[in-house]
Amino acid sequence: MLRVLMYLVPLALTIYAFIDCLNTPEDEAKHLPKIAWVFIILLFWIVGPIAWLVAGKLRHVPANGRTPSEWHRRQRAQYVAPDDNPEFLKSLSAENKKDESLLKSWEADLRRREEELKRQEREKREKDGEE
């Protein structure tokens, strides 16, 4: 039983430190980038997780009893309905202006082609009328 604990305790410590490191925001990782801590935890089986738990993470008591999950919830982007989002409405008006200019150019091209066809028909009728 003691032999099994020799392997299970470091394995559990490594798994705990790895998950803790992955769930820690990038700005709370101390001394090294978070990806470096992940490699240290995984490569150095016992020393890496202990180093992470001791020196790798900014540890402080949350203010007002706040939990990390609340912090993460507050940091999420707040989604609003498209008709209430001014940025979305601005993008729609910009797309509308672009589409309107494209439509106007197509209409001008269509009128030019229609005029050209009418002119060709008149010339053909005049030519047929002369013969």
PDB file of C-alpha atoms in Angstrom:
ATOM      1  CA  MET A   1       0.000   0.000   0.000  1.00  0.00           C
ATOM      2  CA  LEU A   2       2.832   2.385   0.820  1.00  0.00           C
ATOM      3  CA  ARG A   3       4.431   1.698  -2.550  1.00  0.00           C
ATOM      4  CA  VAL A   4       1.221   2.686  -4.323  1.00  0.00           C
ATOM      5  CA  LEU A   5       1.065   5.943  -2.366  1.00  0.00           C
ATOM      6  CA  MET A   6       4.610   6.738  -3.494  1.00  0.00           C
ATOM      7  CA  TYR A   7       3.279   6.981  -7.047  1.00  0.00           C
ATOM      8  CA  LEU A   8      -0.262   8.219  -6.438  1.00  0.00           C
ATOM      9  CA  VAL A   9       0.614  11.256  -4.289  1.00  0.00           C
ATOM     10  CA  PRO A  10       3.032  12.800  -6.840  1.00  0.00           C
ATOM     11  CA  LEU A  11       0.613  11.949  -9.655  1.00  0.00           C
ATOM     12  CA  ALA A  12      -2.287  13.617  -7.818  1.00  0.00           C
ATOM     13  CA  LEU A  13      -0.086  16.614  -7.025  1.00  0.00           C
ATOM     14  CA  THR A  14       0.936  16.920 -10.674  1.00  0.00           C
ATOM     15  CA  ILE A  15      -2.655  16.670 -11.909  1.00  0.00           C
ATOM     16  CA  TYR A  16      -3.826  19.237  -9.352  1.00  0.00           C
ATOM     17  CA  ALA A  17      -1.019  21.694 -10.204  1.00  0.00           C
ATOM     18  CA  PHE A  18      -1.573  21.201 -13.949  1.00  0.00           C
ATOM     19  CA  ILE A  19      -5.307  21.919 -13.731  1.00  0.00           C
ATOM     20  CA  ASP A  20      -4.691  24.848 -11.360  1.00  0.00           C
ATOM     21  CA  CYS A  21      -2.158  26.298 -13.796  1.00  0.00           C
ATOM     22  CA  LEU A  22      -4.521  25.933 -16.748  1.00  0.00           C
ATOM     23  CA  ASN A  23      -7.362  27.625 -14.857  1.00  0.00           C
ATOM     24  CA  THR A  24      -5.218  30.523 -13.667  1.00  0.00           C
ATOM     25  CA  PRO A  25      -5.522  33.731 -15.736  1.00  0.00           C
ATOM     26  CA  GLU A  26      -2.325  34.730 -17.559  1.00  0.00           C
ATOM     27  CA  ASP A  27      -1.903  37.904 -15.494  1.00  0.00           C
ATOM     28  CA  GLU A  28      -1.853  35.941 -12.208  1.00  0.00           C
ATOM     29  CA  ALA A  29       1.068  33.672 -13.212  1.00  0.00           C
ATOM     30  CA  LYS A  30       4.234  34.943 -11.518  1.00  0.00           C
ATOM     31  CA  HIS A  31       7.849  34.915 -12.703  1.00  0.00           C
ATOM     32  CA  LEU A  32       7.267  32.975 -15.966  1.00  0.00           C
ATOM     33  CA  PRO A  33       4.633  32.821 -18.699  1.00  0.00           C
ATOM     34  CA  LYS A  34       1.858  30.346 -18.065  1.00  0.00           C
ATOM     35  CA  ILE A  35       2.970  28.033 -20.884  1.00  0.00           C
ATOM     36  CA  ALA A  36       6.416  27.749 -19.258  1.00  0.00           C
ATOM     37  CA  TRP A  37       4.766  26.741 -15.978  1.00  0.00           C
ATOM     38  CA  VAL A  38       2.775  24.048 -17.798  1.00  0.00           C
ATOM     39  CA  PHE A  39       5.982  22.563 -19.211  1.00  0.00           C
ATOM     40  CA  ILE A  40       7.738  22.749 -15.833  1.00  0.00           C
ATOM     41  CA  ILE A  41       4.827  21.001 -14.113  1.00  0.00           C
ATOM     42  CA  LEU A  42       4.699  18.231 -16.708  1.00  0.00           C
ATOM     43  CA  LEU A  43       8.457  17.714 -17.151  1.00  0.00           C
ATOM     44  CA  PHE A  44       9.609  17.881 -13.534  1.00  0.00           C
ATOM     45  CA  TRP A  45       7.206  15.482 -11.878  1.00  0.00           C
ATOM     46  CA  ILE A  46       7.563  16.349  -8.191  1.00  0.00           C
ATOM     47  CA  VAL A  47       9.563  19.580  -8.182  1.00  0.00           C
ATOM     48  CA  GLY A  48       7.487  21.261 -10.907  1.00  0.00           C
ATOM     49  CA  PRO A  49       4.091  21.049  -9.161  1.00  0.00           C
ATOM     50  CA  ILE A  50       5.606  22.122  -5.832  1.00  0.00           C
ATOM     51  CA  ALA A  51       7.325  25.084  -7.523  1.00  0.00           C
ATOM     52  CA  TRP A  52       4.000  26.081  -9.098  1.00  0.00           C
ATOM     53  CA  LEU A  53       2.135  25.877  -5.805  1.00  0.00           C
ATOM     54  CA  VAL A  54       4.809  27.815  -3.923  1.00  0.00           C
ATOM     55  CA  ALA A  55       5.993  30.454  -6.401  1.00  0.00           C
ATOM     56  CA  GLY A  56       4.043  30.244  -9.620  1.00  0.00           C
ATOM     57  CA  LYS A  57       0.700  31.801  -8.852  1.00  0.00           C
ATOM     58  CA  LEU A  58      -0.279  35.130  -7.363  1.00  0.00           C
ATOM     59  CA  ARG A  59      -2.135  34.019  -4.264  1.00  0.00           C
ATOM     60  CA  HIS A  60      -4.243  36.421  -2.260  1.00  0.00           C
ATOM     61  CA  VAL A  61      -7.465  36.286  -0.342  1.00  0.00           C
ATOM     62  CA  PRO A  62     -10.325  37.507  -2.518  1.00  0.00           C
ATOM     63  CA  ALA A  63     -11.794  40.819  -1.440  1.00  0.00           C
ATOM     64  CA  ASN A  64     -15.297  40.749   0.063  1.00  0.00           C
ATOM     65  CA  GLY A  65     -15.448  36.942  -0.001  1.00  0.00           C
ATOM     66  CA  ARG A  66     -15.378  36.910  -3.770  1.00  0.00           C
ATOM     67  CA  THR A  67     -14.625  33.558  -5.383  1.00  0.00           C
ATOM     68  CA  PRO A  68     -12.546  33.058  -8.540  1.00  0.00           C
ATOM     69  CA  SER A  69     -15.615  31.896 -10.420  1.00  0.00           C
ATOM     70  CA  GLU A  70     -17.296  35.246  -9.757  1.00  0.00           C
ATOM     71  CA  TRP A  71     -14.212  37.029 -11.051  1.00  0.00           C
ATOM     72  CA  HIS A  72     -14.305  34.981 -14.234  1.00  0.00           C
ATOM     73  CA  ARG A  73     -18.031  35.596 -14.650  1.00  0.00           C
ATOM     74  CA  ARG A  74     -17.526  39.348 -14.360  1.00  0.00           C
ATOM     75  CA  GLN A  75     -14.720  39.319 -16.908  1.00  0.00           C
ATOM     76  CA  ARG A  76     -16.818  37.602 -19.578  1.00  0.00           C
ATOM     77  CA  ALA A  77     -18.079  39.658 -22.471  1.00  0.00           C
ATOM     78  CA  GLN A  78     -21.629  40.819 -21.961  1.00  0.00           C
ATOM     79  CA  TYR A  79     -23.711  39.942 -24.974  1.00  0.00           C
ATOM     80  CA  VAL A  80     -26.597  42.149 -25.996  1.00  0.00           C
ATOM     81  CA  ALA A  81     -29.252  41.799 -28.629  1.00  0.00           C
ATOM     82  CA  PRO A  82     -28.101  42.988 -32.074  1.00  0.00           C
ATOM     83  CA  ASP A  83     -30.653  45.795 -32.191  1.00  0.00           C
ATOM     84  CA  ASP A  84     -29.293  47.128 -28.852  1.00  0.00           C
ATOM     85  CA  ASN A  85     -25.639  46.919 -29.863  1.00  0.00           C
ATOM     86  CA  PRO A  86     -24.486  50.271 -31.327  1.00  0.00           C
ATOM     87  CA  GLU A  87     -21.357  48.753 -32.879  1.00  0.00           C
ATOM     88  CA  PHE A  88     -23.436  46.178 -34.750  1.00  0.00           C
ATOM     89  CA  LEU A  89     -25.812  48.880 -35.972  1.00  0.00           C
ATOM     90  CA  LYS A  90     -22.858  50.992 -37.207  1.00  0.00           C
ATOM     91  CA  SER A  91     -21.487  48.001 -39.095  1.00  0.00           C
ATOM     92  CA  LEU A  92     -24.887  47.500 -40.721  1.00  0.00           C
ATOM     93  CA  SER A  93     -25.056  51.116 -41.885  1.00  0.00           C
ATOM     94  CA  ALA A  94     -21.517  50.853 -43.299  1.00  0.00           C
ATOM     95  CA  GLU A  95     -22.478  47.667 -45.165  1.00  0.00           C
ATOM     96  CA  ASN A  96     -25.664  49.358 -46.419  1.00  0.00           C
ATOM     97  CA  LYS A  97     -23.675  52.282 -47.839  1.00  0.00           C
ATOM     98  CA  LYS A  98     -21.295  49.905 -49.575  1.00  0.00           C
ATOM     99  CA  ASP A  99     -24.200  47.856 -50.966  1.00  0.00           C
ATOM    100  CA  GLU A 100     -26.045  50.985 -52.111  1.00  0.00           C
ATOM    101  CA  SER A 101     -23.022  52.231 -54.047  1.00  0.00           C
ATOM    102  CA  LEU A 102     -22.630  48.812 -55.674  1.00  0.00           C
ATOM    103  CA  LEU A 103     -26.328  48.753 -56.559  1.00  0.00           C
ATOM    104  CA  LYS A 104     -26.118  52.256 -58.079  1.00  0.00           C
ATOM    105  CA  SER A 105     -23.170  51.222 -60.232  1.00  0.00           C
ATOM    106  CA  TRP A 106     -25.093  48.137 -61.415  1.00  0.00           C
ATOM    107  CA  GLU A 107     -28.145  50.280 -62.235  1.00  0.00           C
ATOM    108  CA  ALA A 108     -25.991  52.730 -64.192  1.00  0.00           C
ATOM    109  CA  ASP A 109     -24.426  49.833 -66.111  1.00  0.00           C
ATOM    110  CA  LEU A 110     -27.882  48.373 -66.814  1.00  0.00           C
ATOM    111  CA  ARG A 111     -29.178  51.736 -68.114  1.00  0.00           C
ATOM    112  CA  ARG A 112     -26.112  52.113 -70.319  1.00  0.00           C
ATOM    113  CA  ARG A 113     -26.668  48.631 -71.787  1.00  0.00           C
ATOM    114  CA  GLU A 114     -30.381  49.295 -72.330  1.00  0.00           C
ATOM    115  CA  GLU A 115     -29.589  52.545 -74.141  1.00  0.00           C
ATOM    116  CA  GLU A 116     -27.026  50.717 -76.266  1.00  0.00           C
ATOM    117  CA  LEU A 117     -29.578  48.020 -77.179  1.00  0.00           C
ATOM    118  CA  LYS A 118     -32.218  50.662 -78.057  1.00  0.00           C
ATOM    119  CA  ARG A 119     -29.678  52.484 -80.219  1.00  0.00           C
ATOM    120  CA  GLN A 120     -28.723  49.232 -81.966  1.00  0.00           C
ATOM    121  CA  GLU A 121     -32.431  48.420 -82.608  1.00  0.00           C
ATOM    122  CA  ARG A 122     -33.029  51.922 -84.043  1.00  0.00           C
ATOM    123  CA  GLU A 123     -30.022  51.605 -86.300  1.00  0.00           C
ATOM    124  CA  LYS A 124     -31.201  48.170 -87.433  1.00  0.00           C
ATOM    125  CA  ARG A 125     -34.737  49.494 -88.159  1.00  0.00           C
ATOM    126  CA  GLU A 126     -33.310  52.476 -90.047  1.00  0.00           C
ATOM    127  CA  LYS A 127     -31.070  50.149 -91.997  1.00  0.00           C
ATOM    128  CA  ASP A 128     -33.981  47.776 -92.747  1.00  0.00           C
ATOM    129  CA  GLY A 129     -36.195  50.720 -93.687  1.00  0.00           C
ATOM    130  CA  GLU A 130     -33.656  51.968 -96.239  1.00  0.00           C
ATOM    131  CA  GLU A 131     -33.428  48.639 -98.010  1.00  0.00           C
TER     132      GLU A 131
END
